[in-house]
Backbone as numpy.savetxt, mean C-alpha at the origin, in Angstrom:
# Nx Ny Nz CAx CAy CAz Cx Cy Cz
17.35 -1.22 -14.15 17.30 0.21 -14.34 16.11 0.80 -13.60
16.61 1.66 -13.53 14.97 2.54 -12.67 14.63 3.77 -13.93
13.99 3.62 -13.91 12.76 5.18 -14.71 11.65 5.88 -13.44
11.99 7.03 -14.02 11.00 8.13 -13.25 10.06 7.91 -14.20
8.72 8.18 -14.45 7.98 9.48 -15.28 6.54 9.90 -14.93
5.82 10.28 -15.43 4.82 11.57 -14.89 3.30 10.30 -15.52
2.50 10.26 -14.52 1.35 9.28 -15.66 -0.03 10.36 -15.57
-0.16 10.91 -16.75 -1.40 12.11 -16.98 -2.56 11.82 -17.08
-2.97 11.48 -16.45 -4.58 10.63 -16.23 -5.31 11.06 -14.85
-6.40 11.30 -15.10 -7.59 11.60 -13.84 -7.52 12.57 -13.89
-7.01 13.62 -14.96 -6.79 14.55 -14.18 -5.87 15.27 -13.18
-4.83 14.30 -13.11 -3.47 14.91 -12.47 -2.23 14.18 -12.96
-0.97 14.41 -12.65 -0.09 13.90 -12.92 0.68 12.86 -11.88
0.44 11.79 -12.10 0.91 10.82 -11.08 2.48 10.53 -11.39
3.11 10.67 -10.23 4.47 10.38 -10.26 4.49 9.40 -9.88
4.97 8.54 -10.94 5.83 7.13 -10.94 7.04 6.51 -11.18
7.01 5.54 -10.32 8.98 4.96 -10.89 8.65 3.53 -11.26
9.36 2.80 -11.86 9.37 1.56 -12.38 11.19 0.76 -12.19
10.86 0.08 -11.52 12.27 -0.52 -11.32 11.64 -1.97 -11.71
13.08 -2.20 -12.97 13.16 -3.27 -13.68 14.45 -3.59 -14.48
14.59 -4.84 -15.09 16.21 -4.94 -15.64 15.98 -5.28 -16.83
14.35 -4.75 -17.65 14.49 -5.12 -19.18 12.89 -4.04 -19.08
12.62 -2.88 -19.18 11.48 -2.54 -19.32 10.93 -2.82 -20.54
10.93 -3.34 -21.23 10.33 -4.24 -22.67 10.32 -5.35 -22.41
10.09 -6.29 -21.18 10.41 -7.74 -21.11 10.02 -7.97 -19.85
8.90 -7.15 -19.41 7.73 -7.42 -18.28 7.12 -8.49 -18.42
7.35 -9.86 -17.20 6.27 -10.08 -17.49 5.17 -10.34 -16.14
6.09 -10.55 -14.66 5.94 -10.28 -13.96 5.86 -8.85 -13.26
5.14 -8.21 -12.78 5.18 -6.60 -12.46 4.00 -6.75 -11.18
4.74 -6.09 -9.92 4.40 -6.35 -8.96 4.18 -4.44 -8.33
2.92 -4.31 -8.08 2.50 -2.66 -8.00 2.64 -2.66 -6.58
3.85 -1.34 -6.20 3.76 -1.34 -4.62 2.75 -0.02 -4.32
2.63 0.17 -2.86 1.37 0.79 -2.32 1.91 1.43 -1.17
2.52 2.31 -1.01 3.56 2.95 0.46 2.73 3.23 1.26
2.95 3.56 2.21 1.93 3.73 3.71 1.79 5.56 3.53
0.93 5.65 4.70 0.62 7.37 5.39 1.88 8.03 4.94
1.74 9.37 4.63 3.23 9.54 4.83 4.42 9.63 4.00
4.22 8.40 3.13 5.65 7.73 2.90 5.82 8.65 0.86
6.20 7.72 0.40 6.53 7.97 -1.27 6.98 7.08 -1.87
6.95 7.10 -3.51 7.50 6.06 -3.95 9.32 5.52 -4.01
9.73 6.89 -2.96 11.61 6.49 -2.84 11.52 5.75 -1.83
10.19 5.38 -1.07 10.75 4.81 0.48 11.81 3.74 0.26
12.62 3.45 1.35 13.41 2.02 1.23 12.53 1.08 1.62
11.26 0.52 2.07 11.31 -1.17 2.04 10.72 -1.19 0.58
10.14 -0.12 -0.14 9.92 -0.31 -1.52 11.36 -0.82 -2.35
12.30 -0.27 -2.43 13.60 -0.44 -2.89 14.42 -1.85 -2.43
13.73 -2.14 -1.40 14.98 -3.39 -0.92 13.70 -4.34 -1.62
12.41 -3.85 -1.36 11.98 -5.28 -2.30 12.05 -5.26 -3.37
12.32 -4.29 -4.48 12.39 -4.68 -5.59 13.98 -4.77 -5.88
15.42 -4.67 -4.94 16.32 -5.34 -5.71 16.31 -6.70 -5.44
15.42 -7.84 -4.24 15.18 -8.38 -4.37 14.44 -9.12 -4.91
13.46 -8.67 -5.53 13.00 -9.47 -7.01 13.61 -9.46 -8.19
14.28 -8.24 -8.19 14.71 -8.06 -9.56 16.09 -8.89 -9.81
16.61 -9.56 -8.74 17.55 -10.74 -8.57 17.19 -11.64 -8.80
15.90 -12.11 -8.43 15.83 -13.13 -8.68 14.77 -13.19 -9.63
14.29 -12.25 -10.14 13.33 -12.74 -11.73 13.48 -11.65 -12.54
14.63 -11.90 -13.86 14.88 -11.07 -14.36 14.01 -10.48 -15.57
12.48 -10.91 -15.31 11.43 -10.41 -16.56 10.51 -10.06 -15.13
10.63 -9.43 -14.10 10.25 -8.67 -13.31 10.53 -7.07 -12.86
9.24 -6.70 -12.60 9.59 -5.03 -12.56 8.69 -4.82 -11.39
9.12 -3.96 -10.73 8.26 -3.36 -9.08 7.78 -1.72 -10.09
6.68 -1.60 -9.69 6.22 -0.07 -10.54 5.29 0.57 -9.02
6.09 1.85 -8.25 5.10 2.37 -7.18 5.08 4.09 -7.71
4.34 4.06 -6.92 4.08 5.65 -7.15 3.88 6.75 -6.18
3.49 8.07 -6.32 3.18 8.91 -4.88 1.39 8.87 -4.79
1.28 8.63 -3.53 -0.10 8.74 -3.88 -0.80 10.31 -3.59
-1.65 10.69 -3.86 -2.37 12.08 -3.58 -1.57 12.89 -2.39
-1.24 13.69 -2.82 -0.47 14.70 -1.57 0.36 13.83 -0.93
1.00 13.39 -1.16 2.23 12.71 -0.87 3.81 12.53 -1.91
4.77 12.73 -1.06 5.95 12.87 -1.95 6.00 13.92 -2.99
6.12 13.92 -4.42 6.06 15.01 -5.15 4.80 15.50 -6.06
3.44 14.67 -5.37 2.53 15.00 -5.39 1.91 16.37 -5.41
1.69 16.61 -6.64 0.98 18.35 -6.00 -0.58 18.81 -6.05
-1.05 17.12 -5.50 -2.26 17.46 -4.93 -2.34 18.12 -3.58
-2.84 19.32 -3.07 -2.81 19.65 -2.00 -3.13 19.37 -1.05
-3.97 18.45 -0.81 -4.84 17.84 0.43 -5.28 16.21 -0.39
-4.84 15.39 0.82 -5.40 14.11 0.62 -7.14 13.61 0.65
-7.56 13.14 -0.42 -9.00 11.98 -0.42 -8.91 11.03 -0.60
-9.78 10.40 -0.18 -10.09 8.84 -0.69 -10.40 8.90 -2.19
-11.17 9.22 -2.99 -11.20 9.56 -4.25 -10.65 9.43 -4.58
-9.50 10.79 -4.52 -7.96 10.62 -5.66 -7.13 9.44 -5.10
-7.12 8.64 -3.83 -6.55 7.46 -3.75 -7.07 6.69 -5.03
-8.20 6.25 -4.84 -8.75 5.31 -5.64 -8.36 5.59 -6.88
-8.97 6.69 -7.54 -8.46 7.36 -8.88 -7.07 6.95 -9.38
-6.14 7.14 -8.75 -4.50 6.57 -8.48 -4.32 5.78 -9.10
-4.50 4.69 -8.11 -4.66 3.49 -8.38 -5.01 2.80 -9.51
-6.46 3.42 -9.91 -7.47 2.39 -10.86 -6.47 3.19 -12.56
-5.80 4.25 -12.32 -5.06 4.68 -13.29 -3.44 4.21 -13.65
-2.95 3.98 -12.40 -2.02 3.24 -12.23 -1.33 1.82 -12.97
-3.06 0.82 -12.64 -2.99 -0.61 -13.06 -3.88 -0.35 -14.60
-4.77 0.45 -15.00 -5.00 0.88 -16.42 -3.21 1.08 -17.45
-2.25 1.67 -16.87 -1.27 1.97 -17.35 -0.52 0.53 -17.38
-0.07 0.45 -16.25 0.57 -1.53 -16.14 0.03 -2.27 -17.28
-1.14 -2.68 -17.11 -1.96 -3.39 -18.55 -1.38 -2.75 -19.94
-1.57 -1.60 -20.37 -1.60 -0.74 -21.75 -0.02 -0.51 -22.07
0.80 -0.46 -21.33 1.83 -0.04 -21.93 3.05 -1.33 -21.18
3.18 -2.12 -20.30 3.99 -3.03 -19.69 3.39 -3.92 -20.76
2.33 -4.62 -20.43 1.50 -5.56 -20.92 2.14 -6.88 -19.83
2.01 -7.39 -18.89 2.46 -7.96 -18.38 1.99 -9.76 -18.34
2.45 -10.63 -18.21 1.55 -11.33 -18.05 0.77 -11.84 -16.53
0.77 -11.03 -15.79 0.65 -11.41 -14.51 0.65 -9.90 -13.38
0.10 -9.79 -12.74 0.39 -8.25 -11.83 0.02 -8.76 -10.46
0.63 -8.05 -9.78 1.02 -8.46 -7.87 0.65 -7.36 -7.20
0.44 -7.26 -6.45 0.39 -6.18 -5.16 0.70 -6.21 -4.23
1.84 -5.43 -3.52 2.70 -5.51 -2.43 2.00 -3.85 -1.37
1.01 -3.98 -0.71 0.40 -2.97 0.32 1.34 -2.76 1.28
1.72 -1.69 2.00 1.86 -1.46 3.42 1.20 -0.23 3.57
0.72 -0.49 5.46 -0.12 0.28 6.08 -0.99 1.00 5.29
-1.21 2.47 5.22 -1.91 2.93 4.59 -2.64 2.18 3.33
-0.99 2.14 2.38 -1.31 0.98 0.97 -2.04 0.15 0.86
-1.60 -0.85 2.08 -2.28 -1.96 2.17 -3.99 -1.63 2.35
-4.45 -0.77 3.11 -5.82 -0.52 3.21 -6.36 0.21 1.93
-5.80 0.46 1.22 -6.37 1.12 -0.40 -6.28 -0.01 -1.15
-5.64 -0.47 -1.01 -5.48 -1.94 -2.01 -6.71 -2.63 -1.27
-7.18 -2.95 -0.43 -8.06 -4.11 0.28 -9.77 -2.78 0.03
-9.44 -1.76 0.14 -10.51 -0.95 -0.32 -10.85 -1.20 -2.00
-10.03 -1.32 -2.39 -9.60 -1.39 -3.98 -10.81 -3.15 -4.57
-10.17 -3.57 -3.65 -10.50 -5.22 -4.17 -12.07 -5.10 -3.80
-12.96 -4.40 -2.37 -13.75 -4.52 -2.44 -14.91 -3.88 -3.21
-14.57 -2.49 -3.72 -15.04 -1.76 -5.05 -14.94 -2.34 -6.09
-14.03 -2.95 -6.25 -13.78 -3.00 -7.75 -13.63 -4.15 -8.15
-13.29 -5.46 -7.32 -12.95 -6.55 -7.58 -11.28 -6.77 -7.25
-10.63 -8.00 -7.88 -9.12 -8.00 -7.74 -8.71 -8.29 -9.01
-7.84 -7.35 -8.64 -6.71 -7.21 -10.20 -5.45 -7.93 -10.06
-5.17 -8.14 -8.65 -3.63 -8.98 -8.54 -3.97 -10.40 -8.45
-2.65 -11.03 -9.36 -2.72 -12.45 -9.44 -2.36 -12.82 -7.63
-1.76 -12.38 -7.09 -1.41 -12.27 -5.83 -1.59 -10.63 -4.67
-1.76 -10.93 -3.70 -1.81 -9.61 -2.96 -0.83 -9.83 -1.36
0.25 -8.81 -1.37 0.87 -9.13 -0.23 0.74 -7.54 0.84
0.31 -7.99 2.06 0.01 -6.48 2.83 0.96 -7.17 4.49
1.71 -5.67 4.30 2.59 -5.70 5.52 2.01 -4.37 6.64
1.43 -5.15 7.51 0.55 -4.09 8.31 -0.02 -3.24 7.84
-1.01 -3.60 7.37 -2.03 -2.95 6.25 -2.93 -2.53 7.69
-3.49 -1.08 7.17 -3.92 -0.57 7.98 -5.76 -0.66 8.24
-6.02 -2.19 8.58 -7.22 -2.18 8.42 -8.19 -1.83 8.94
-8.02 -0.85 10.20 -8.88 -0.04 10.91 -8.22 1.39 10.73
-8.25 2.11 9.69 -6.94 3.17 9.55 -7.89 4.42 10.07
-9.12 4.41 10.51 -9.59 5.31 11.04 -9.11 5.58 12.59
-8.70 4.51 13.44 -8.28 3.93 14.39 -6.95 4.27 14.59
-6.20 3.89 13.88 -5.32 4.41 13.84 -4.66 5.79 13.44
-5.23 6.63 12.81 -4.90 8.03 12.41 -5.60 8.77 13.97
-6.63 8.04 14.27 -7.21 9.03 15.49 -6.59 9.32 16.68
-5.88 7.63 16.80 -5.58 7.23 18.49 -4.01 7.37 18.39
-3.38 7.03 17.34 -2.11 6.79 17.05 -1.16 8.51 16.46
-1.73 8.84 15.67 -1.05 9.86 14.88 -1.89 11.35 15.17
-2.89 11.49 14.81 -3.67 12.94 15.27 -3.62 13.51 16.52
-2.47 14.44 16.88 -2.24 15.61 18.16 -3.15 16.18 18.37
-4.03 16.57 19.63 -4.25 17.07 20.11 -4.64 18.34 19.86
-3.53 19.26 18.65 -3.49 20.28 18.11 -4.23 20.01 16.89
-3.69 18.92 16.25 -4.34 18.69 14.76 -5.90 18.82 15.01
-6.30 17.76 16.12 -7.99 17.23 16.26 -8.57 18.89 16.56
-7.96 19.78 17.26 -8.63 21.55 17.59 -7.97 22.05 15.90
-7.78 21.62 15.43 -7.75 22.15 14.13 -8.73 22.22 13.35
-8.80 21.00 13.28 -10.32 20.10 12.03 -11.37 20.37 12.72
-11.55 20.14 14.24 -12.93 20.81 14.53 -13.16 22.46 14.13
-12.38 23.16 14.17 -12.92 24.30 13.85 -12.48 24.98 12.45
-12.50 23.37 11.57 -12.89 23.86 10.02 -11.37 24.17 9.19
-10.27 23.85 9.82 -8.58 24.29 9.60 -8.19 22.71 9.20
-7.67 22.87 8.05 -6.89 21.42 7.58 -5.74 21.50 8.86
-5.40 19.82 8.68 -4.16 19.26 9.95 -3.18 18.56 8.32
-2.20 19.02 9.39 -0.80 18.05 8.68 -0.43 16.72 9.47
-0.29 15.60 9.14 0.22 14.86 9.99 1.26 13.96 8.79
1.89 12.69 9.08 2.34 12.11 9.13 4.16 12.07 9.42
4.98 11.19 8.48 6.19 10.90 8.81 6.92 11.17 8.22
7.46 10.91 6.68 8.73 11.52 5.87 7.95 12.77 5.30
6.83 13.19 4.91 6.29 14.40 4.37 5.00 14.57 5.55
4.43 15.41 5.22 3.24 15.89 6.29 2.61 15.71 4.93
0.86 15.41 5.24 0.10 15.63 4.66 -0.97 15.87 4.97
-1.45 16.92 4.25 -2.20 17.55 4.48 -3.47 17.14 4.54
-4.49 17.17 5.89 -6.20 16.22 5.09 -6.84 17.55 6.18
-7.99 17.11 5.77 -9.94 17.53 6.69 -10.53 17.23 7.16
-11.39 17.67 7.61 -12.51 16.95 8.47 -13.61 16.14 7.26
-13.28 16.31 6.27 -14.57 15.62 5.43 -13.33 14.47 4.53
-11.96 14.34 5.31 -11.22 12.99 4.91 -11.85 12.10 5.86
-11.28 12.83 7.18 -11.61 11.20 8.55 -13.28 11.41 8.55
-14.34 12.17 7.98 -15.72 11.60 7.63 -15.74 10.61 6.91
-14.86 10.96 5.64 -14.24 9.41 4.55 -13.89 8.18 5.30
-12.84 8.74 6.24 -12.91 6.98 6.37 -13.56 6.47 7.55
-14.57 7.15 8.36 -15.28 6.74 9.21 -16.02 5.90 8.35
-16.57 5.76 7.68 -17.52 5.14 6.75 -17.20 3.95 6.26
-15.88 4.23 5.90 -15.26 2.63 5.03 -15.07 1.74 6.32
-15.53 0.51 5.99 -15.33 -0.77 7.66 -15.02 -1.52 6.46
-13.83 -1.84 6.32 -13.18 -2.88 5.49 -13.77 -4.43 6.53
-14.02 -4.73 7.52 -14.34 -5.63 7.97 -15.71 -6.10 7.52
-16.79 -4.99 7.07 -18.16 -5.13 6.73 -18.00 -5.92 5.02
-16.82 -5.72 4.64 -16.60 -6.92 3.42 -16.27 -7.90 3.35
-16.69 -9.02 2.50 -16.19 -10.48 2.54 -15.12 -10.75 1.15
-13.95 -10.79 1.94 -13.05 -11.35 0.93 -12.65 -12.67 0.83
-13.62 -13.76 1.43 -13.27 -15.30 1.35 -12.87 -15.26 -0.17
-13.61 -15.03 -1.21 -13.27 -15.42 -1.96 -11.83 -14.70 -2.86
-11.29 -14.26 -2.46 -9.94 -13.94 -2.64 -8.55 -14.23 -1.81
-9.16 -14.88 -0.63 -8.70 -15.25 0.71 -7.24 -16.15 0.18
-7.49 -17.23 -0.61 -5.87 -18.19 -1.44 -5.10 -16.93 -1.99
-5.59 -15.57 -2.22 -4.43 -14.92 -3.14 -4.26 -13.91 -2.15
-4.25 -13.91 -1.11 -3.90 -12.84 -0.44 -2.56 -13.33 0.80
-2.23 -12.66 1.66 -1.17 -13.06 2.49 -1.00 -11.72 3.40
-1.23 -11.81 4.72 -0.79 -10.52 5.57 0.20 -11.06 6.21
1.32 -9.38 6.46 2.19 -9.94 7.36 2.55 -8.95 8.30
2.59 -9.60 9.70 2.05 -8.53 10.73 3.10 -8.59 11.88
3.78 -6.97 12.62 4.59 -7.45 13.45 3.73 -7.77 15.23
4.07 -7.74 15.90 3.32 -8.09 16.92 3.28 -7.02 18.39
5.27 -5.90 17.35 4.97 -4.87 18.58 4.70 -3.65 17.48
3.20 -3.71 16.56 3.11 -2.53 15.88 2.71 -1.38 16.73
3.30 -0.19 16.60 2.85 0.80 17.55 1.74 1.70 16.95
1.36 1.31 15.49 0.22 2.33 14.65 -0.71 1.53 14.53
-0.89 -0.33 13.94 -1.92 -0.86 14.00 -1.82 -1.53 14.48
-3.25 -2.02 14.75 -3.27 -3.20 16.02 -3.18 -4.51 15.77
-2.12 -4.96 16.14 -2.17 -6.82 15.93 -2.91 -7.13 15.96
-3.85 -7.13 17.43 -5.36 -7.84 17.44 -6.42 -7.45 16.54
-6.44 -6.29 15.94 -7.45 -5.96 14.34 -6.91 -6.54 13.33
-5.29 -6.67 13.14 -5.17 -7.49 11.89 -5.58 -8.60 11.98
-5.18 -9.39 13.18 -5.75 -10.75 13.44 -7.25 -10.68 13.25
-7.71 -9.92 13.74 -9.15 -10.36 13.71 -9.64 -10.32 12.50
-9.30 -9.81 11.49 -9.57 -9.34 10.31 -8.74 -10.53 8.92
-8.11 -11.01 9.30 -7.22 -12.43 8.85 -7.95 -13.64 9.19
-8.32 -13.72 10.35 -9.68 -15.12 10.81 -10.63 -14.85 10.49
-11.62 -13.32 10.25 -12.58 -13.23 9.81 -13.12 -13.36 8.06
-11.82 -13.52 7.62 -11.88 -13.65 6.34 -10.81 -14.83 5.28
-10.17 -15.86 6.39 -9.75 -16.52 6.06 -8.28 -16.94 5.16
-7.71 -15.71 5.72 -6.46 -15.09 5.45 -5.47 -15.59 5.76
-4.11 -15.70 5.24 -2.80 -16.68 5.68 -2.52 -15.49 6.99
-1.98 -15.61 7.87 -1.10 -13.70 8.73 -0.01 -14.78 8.99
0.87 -14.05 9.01 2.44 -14.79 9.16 2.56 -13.55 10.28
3.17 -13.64 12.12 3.48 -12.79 12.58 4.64 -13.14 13.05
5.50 -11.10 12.84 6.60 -11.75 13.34 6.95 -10.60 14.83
7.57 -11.41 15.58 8.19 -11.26 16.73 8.54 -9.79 17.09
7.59 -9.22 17.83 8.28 -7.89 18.13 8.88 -6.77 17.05
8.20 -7.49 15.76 8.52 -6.01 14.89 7.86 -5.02 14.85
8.12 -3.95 14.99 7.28 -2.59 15.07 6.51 -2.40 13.40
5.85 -1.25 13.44 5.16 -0.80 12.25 6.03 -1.04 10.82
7.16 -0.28 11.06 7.50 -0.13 9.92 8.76 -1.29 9.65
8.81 -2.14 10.56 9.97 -3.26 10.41 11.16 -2.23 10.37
12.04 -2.04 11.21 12.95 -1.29 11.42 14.54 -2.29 10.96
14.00 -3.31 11.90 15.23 -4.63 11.96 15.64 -4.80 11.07
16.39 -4.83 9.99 16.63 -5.47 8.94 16.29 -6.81 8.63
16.70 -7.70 9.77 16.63 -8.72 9.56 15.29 -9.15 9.24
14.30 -8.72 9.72 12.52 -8.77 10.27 12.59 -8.25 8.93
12.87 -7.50 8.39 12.43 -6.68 7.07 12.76 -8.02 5.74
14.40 -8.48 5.69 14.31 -9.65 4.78 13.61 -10.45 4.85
13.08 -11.04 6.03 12.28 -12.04 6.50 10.81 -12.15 5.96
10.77 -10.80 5.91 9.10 -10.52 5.49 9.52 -10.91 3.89
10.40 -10.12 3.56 10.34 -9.95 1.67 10.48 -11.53 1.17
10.94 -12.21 2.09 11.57 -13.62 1.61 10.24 -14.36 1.78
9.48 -14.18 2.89 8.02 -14.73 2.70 7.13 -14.16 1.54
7.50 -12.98 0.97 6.21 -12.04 0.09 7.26 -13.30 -0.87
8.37 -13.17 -1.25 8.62 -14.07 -2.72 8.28 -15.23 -2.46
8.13 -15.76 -1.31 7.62 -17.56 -2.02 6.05 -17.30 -1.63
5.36 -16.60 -1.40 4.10 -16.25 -1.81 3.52 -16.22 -2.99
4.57 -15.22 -3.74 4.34 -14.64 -5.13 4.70 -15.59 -5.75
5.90 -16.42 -5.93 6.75 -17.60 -6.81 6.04 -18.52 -7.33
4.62 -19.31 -6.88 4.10 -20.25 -7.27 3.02 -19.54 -8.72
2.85 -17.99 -8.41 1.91 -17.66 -9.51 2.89 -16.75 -10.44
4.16 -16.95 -10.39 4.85 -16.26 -11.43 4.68 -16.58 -12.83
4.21 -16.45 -13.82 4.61 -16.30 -15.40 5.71 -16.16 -15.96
């Protein structure tokens, strides 16, 4: 079954969905993390959780919208209310699922809030899976996504819209935000066994060679695959990935 509902905490109302086939009988619950852009209806969110939910029937996928995104009615994106999100998100998972076990499935954007997440705060997932996690996402919003028009925007003090299924709205005192964060200036050896990246090799938003570098610098599994773009378009490239995130996840299931 899937459930919508509203989670009232921080200070705003976070829209969430929970897809599961016994919501009283969690015990696996795996928190997804959508990219720039995206929401909690995207489809590779949906194709991974009817594939878990096939094959572990005391499993539930729980994602959400993050700040100004999807039916979000924060007006402008921060790092803040990312974090905030989040740390309210997995407060809720704990208190009302009760699970015995929690996962994290990142892409792009996601994936870099989740890996921001672990270095603030510690790690909360028994496992962590990031599919082109955006680990230079300053880099990428600058060189990759921000027009020309947007960048004469923000310099002279005018929010920019950018991204892909919704626009969202940010500032010049967001990309000050993430000039600052160097997810590389952290050491995640010691989380390095519970983590897993998976990276295509023709991404057109992040850079193979930063994920890589950022996977050897910290001792990371990267599984790459062949000419998949950002968002895994292929289907096939797309099962491929989910079939690696489950025997990732499978050995620490409950």
């Amino acid at each position: 079954m899937t459930k919508y509902f509203n989670l009232n905490a921080a200070g705003s109302s976070i829209k969430c969905k929970l897809c599961a086939n016994d919501p009283r009988a969690v015990r696996n619950l795996v928190v997804y993390g959508h990219g720039f852009g995206g929401h909690k209806d995207n489809h590779a969110a949906e194709r991974f959780a009817e594939t878990l939910l096939s094959k572990r029937k005391d499993a539930a996928l729980l994602t959400f919208d993050l700040p100004a995104h999807g039916d979000d009615v924060k007006k402008r994106l921060t790092l803040g209310d990312c974090d905030a999100y989040l740390r309210e998100v997995l407060a809720y998972a704990q208190a009302e699922l009760h699970p015995a076990a929690v996962f994290g499935y990142g892409t792009s954007f996601g994936g870099f809030l989740f890996l921001k997440y672990l270095a603030e705060h510690g790690n909360p997932f028994r496992r962590l899976a990031l599919r082109c996690p955006a680990v230079d996402i300053y880099e990428s919003l600058t060189t990759k996504i921000l027009t020309p028009k947007d960048a004469e925007a923000l310099r002279k003090g005018r929010d920019a819209e950018l991204g892909f299924d919704r626009k969202v709205r940010v500032n010049q005192a967001f990309f000050d935000e993430l000039r600052i964060v160097d997810l590389f200036a952290h050491d995640y050896l010691d989380y390095a066994d519970d983590l897993l990246i998976l990276q295509g090799t023709a991404d057109e938003i992040v850079s193979y060679d930063a994920v890589s570098r950022f996977a050897d610098q910290n001792c990371i599994e990267l599984i790459p695959f062949d000419r998949a773009d950002h968002r895994f378009h292929d289907p096939a490239k797309m099962g491929a990935a989910i079939a690696e995130i489950m025997k990732f996840f499978a050995p620490a299931f409950q």
